[in-house]
Tab-separated table of C-alpha atoms in Angstrom:
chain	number	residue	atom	x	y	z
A	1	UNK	CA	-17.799	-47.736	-16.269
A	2	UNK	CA	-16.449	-48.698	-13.115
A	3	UNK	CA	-13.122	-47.327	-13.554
A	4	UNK	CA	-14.600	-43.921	-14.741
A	5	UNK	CA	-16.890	-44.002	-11.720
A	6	UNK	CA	-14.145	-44.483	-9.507
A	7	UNK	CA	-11.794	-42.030	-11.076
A	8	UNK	CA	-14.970	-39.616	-10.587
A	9	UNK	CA	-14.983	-40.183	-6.905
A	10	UNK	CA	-11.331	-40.222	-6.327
A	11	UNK	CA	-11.242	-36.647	-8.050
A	12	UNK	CA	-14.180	-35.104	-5.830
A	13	UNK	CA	-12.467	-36.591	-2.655
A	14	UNK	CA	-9.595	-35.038	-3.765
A	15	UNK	CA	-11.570	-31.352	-4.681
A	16	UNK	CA	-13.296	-32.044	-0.740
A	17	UNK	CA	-9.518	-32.657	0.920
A	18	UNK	CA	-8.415	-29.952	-1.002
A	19	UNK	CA	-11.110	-26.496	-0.636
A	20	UNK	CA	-12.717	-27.547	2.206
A	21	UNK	CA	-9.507	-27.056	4.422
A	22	UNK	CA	-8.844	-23.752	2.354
A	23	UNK	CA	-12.750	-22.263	2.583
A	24	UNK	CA	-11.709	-23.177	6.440
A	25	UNK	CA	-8.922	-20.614	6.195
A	26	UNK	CA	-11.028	-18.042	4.624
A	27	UNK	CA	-13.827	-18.377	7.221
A	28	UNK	CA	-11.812	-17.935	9.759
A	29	UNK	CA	-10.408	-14.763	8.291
A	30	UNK	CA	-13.865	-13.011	9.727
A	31	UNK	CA	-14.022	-15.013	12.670
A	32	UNK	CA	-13.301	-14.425	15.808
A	33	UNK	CA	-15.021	-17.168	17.801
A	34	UNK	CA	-15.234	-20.185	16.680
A	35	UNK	CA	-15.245	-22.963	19.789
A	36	UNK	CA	-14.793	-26.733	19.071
A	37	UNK	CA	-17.854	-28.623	18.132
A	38	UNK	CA	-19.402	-25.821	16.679
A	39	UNK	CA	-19.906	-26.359	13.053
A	40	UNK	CA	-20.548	-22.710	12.502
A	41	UNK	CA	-18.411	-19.361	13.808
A	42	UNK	CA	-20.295	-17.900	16.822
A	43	UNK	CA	-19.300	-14.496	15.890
A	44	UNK	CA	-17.372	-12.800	13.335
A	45	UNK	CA	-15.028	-9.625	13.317
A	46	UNK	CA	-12.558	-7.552	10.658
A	47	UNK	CA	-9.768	-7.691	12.775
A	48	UNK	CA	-7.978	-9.757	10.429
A	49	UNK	CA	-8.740	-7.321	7.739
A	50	UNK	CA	-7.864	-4.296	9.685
A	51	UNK	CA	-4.394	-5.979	10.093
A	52	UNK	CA	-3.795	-6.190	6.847
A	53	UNK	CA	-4.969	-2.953	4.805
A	54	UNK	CA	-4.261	-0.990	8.012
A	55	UNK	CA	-2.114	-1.463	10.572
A	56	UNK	CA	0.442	-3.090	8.363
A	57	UNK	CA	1.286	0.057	6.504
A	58	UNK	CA	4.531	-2.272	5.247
A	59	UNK	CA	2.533	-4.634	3.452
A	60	UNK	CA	3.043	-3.919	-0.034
A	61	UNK	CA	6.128	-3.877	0.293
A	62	UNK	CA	7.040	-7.092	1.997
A	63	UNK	CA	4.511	-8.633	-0.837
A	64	UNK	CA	6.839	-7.194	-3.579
A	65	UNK	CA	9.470	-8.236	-1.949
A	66	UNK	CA	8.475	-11.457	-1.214
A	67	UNK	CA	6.870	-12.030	-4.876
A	68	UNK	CA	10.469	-10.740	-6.553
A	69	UNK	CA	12.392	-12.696	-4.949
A	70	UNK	CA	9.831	-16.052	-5.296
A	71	UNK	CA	9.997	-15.256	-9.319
A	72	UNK	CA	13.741	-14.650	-9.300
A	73	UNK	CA	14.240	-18.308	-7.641
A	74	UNK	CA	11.515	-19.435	-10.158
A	75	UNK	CA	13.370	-18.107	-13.390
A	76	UNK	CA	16.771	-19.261	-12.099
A	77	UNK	CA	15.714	-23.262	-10.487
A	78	UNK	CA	14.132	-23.777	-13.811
A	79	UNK	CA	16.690	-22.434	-16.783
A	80	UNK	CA	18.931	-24.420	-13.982
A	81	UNK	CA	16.959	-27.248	-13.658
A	82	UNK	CA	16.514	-27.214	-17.744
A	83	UNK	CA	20.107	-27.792	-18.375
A	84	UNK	CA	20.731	-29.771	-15.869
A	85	UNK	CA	18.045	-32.385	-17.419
A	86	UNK	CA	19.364	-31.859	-20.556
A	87	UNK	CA	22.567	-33.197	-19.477
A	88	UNK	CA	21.273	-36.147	-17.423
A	89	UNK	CA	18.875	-37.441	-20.481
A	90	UNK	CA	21.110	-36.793	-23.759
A	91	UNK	CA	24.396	-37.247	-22.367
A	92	UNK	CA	26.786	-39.566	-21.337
A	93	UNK	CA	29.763	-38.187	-18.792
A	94	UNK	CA	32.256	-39.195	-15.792
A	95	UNK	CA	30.078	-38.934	-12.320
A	96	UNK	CA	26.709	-38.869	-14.106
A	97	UNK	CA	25.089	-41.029	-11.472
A	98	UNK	CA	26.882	-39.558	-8.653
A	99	UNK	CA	25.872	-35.944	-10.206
A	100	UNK	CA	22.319	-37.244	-10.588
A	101	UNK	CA	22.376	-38.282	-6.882
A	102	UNK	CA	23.192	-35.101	-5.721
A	103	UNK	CA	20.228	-33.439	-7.432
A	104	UNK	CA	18.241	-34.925	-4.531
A	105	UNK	CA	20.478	-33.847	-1.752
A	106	UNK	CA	18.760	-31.251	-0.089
A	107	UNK	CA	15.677	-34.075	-0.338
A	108	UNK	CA	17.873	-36.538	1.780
A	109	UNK	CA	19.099	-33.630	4.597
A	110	UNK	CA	17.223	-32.389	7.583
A	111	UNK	CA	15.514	-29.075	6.176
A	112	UNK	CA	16.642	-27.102	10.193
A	113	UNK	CA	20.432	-28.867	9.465
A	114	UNK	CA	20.446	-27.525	6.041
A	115	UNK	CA	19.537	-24.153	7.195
A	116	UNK	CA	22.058	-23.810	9.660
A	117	UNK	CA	24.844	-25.093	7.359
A	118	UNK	CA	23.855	-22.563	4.408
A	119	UNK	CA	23.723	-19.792	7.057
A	120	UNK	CA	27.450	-20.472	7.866
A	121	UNK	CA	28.831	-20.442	4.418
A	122	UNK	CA	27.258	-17.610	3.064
A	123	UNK	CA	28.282	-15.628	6.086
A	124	UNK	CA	32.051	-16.325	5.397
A	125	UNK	CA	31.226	-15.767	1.672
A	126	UNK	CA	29.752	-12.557	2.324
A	127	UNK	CA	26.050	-13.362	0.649
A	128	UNK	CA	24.367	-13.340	4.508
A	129	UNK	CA	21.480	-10.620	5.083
A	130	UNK	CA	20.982	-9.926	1.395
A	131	UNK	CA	18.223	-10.445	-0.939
A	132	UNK	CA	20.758	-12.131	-3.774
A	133	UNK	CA	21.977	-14.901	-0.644
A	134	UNK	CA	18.504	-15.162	0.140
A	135	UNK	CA	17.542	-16.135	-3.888
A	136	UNK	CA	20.623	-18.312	-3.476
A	137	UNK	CA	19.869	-20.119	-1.163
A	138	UNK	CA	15.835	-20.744	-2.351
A	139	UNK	CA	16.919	-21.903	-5.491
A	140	UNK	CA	18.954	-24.637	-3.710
A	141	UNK	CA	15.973	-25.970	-1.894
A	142	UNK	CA	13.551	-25.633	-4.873
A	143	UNK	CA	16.538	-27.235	-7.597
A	144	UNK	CA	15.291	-30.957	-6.841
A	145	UNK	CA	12.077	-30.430	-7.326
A	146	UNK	CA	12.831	-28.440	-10.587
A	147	UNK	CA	15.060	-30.735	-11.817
A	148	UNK	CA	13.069	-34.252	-10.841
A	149	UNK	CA	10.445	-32.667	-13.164
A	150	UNK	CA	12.381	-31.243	-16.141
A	151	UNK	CA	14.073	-34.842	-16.320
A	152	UNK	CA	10.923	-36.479	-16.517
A	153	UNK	CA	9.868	-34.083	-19.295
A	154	UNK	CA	13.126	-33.452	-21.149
A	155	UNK	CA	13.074	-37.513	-21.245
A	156	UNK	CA	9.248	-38.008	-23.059
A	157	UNK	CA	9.827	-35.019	-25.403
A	158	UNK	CA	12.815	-36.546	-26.658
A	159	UNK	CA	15.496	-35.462	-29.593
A	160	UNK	CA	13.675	-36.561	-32.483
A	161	UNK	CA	11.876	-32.834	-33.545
A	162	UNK	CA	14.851	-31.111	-32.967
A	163	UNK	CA	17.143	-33.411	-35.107
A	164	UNK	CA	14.802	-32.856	-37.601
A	165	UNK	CA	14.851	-29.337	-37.368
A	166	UNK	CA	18.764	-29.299	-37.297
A	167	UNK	CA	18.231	-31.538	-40.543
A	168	UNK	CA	15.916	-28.921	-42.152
A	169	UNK	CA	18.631	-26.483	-41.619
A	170	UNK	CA	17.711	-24.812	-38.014
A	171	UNK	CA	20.655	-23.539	-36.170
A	172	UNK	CA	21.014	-24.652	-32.922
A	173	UNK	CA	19.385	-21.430	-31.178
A	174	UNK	CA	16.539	-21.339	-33.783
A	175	UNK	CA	16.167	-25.036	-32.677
A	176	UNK	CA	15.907	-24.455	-28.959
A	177	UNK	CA	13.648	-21.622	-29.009
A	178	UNK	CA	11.562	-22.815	-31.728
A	179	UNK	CA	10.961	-26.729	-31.270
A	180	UNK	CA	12.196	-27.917	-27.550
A	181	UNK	CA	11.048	-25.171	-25.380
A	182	UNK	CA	7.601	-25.427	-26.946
A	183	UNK	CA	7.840	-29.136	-26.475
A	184	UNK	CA	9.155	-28.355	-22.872
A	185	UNK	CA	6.190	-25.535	-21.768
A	186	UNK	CA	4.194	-27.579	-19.197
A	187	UNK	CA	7.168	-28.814	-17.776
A	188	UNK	CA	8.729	-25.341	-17.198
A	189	UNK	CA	5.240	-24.257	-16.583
A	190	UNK	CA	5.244	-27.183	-13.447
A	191	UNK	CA	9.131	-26.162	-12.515
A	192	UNK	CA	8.451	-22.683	-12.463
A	193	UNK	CA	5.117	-22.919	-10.492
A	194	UNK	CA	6.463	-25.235	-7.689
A	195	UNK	CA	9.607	-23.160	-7.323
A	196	UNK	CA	7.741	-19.904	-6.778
A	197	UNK	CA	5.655	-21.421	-3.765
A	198	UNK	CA	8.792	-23.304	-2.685
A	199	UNK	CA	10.414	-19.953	-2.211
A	200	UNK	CA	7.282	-18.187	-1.172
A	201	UNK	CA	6.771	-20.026	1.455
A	202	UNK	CA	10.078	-20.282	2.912
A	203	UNK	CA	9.836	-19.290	6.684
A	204	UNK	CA	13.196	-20.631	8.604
A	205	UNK	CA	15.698	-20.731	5.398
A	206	UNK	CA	14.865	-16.745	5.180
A	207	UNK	CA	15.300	-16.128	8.839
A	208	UNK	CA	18.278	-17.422	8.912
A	209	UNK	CA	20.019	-16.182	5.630
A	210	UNK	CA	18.519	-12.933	5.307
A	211	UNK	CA	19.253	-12.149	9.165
A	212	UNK	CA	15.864	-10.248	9.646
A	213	UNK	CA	17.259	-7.749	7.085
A	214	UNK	CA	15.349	-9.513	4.017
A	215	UNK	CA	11.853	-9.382	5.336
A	216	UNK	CA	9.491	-11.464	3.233
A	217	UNK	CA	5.583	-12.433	3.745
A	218	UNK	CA	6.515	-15.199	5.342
A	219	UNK	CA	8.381	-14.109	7.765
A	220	UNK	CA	5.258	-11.562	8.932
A	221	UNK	CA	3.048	-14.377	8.761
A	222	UNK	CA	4.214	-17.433	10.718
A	223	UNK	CA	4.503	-15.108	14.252
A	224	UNK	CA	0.576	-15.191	13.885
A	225	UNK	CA	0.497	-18.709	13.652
A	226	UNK	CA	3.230	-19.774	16.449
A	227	UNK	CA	1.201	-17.294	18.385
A	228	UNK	CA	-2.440	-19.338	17.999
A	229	UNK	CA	-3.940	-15.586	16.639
A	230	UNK	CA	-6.230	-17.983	14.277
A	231	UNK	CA	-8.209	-14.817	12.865
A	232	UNK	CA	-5.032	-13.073	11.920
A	233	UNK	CA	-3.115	-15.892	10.922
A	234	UNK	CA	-5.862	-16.655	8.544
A	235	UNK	CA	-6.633	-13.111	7.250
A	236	UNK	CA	-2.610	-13.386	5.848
A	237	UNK	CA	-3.355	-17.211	4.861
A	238	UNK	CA	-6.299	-15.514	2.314
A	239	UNK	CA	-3.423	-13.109	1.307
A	240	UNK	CA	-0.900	-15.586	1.022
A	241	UNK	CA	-3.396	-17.985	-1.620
A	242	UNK	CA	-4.596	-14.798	-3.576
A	243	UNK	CA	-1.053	-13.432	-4.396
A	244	UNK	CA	-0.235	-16.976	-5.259
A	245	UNK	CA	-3.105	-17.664	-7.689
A	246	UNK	CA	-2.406	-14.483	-9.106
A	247	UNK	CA	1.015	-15.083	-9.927
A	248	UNK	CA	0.593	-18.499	-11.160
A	249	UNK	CA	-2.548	-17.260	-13.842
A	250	UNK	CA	0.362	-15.090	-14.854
A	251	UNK	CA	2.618	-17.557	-15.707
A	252	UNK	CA	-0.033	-19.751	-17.353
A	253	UNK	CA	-1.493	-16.691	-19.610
A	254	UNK	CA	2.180	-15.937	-20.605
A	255	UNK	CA	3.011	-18.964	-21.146
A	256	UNK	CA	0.405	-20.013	-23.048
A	257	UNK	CA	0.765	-16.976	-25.489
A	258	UNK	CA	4.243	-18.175	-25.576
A	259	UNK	CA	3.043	-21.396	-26.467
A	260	UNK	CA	0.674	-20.336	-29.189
A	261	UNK	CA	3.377	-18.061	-30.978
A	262	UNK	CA	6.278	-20.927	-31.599
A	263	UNK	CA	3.732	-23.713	-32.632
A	264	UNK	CA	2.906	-21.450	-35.859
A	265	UNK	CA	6.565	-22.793	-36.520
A	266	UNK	CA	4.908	-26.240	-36.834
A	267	UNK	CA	1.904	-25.249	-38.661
A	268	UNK	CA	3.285	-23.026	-41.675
């Protein structure tokens, strides 16, 4: 009892860290004064709003873009990320270790360093101030995370189901498709998920590669918050979490229906 009471507690501490700093946010989307020790605003105002839905008239499209290229680096850090488990778990090769290593590179380096490095590369190879260099360059920042998950799951589903489908006379494809990516789902789920906010969020990485060309939400956002404009700042914040949510009940409803189709395989 006094584990589960504790587990209970460390749960709603966790809920109270977690949407008390985010109802925060949304407050102070229709706030305009809000003076320290105040608990409550002292008055409220729809400037934030009015930013949004009407003088940024280039809103929808910096959220498209933004969102496109946040499920591009998704799709590609975790098919990536996917093999790249595959071959740390089930295989044995020259340079394993020192390959594994360098999964957690961009981990180990200065994010600003990075930035600046990546920046001077692509320009000489041509991929600077474009949406594909921008991608490129997300995906190498959201890889370790990608990859330090699929590992972990690619390592408890194991081989066993898919040798026995192999057995049973599955082809290799038929195999893949129909036994380990269903055993895989939450993991790619997880991948996917922390790749798209990885990328979504990416302020100076986007600055620098895409040049100011590539304008993403981000990139409107942050001058709001360098700038102290709390009410504005906040009013894209809201924005920022709702697109988010949004996009990540999409992966989980696809997903799922995914998920639901291949385990008749199991069933029949």
């Amino acid at each position: 009892m006094g584990g589960k009471r504790a587990a209970k507690l460390f749960v709603a501490l966790h809920l109270v860290c977690v949407l008390v700093p985010l109802a925060v946010v949304a407050v102070w989307a229709f706030t305009s004064s809000w003076p320290w020790p105040e608990l409550l605003p002292q008055t409220f105002s729809d400037r934030g709003i009015v930013e949004l839905f009407v003088t940024s008239r280039d809103l929808g499209e910096v959220l498209a873009v933004s969102v496109g290229i946040s499920l591009a680096v998704a799709a590609l850090s975790t098919v990536v990320a996917a093999m790249a488990a595959r071959a740390l778990v089930s295989y044995r090769f020259f340079g394993k270790e020192l390959f594994r290593f360098s999964t957690v590179l961009p981990f180990l380096i200065p994010a600003t360093v990075f930035a600046m490095g990546v920046q001077v590369v692509f320009i000489h190879a041509g991929l600077a101030n474009t949406v594909f260099g921008v991608v490129l360059a997300h995906t190498i920042v959201a890889l370790p995370y990608a990859i330090t998950i699929m590992s972990e799951v690619t390592a408890a589903a194991g081989e066993k189901l898919e040798q026995q489908a192999r057995v049973s006379g599955a082809g290799p494809v038929r195999a893949l498709f129909e036994v380990q990516i269903p055993l895989l789902l939450p993991g790619l789920l997880s991948a996917a998920s922390l790749s798209y906010i990885t990328s979504f969020s990416q302020y100076f990485l986007t600055l620098l590669v895409g040049g100011g060309t590539v304008k993403t939400f981000a990139l409107v956002m942050f001058p709001y918050l360098a700038s102290g404009d709390r009410t504005i700042a906040s009013a894209y914040g809201v924005l920022f979490m709702a697109v988010t949510l949004g996009v990540f009940f999409l992966f989980e409803l696809l997903l799922k229906r995914f998920a639901s189709a291949k385990t008749e395989y199991f069933t029949d």
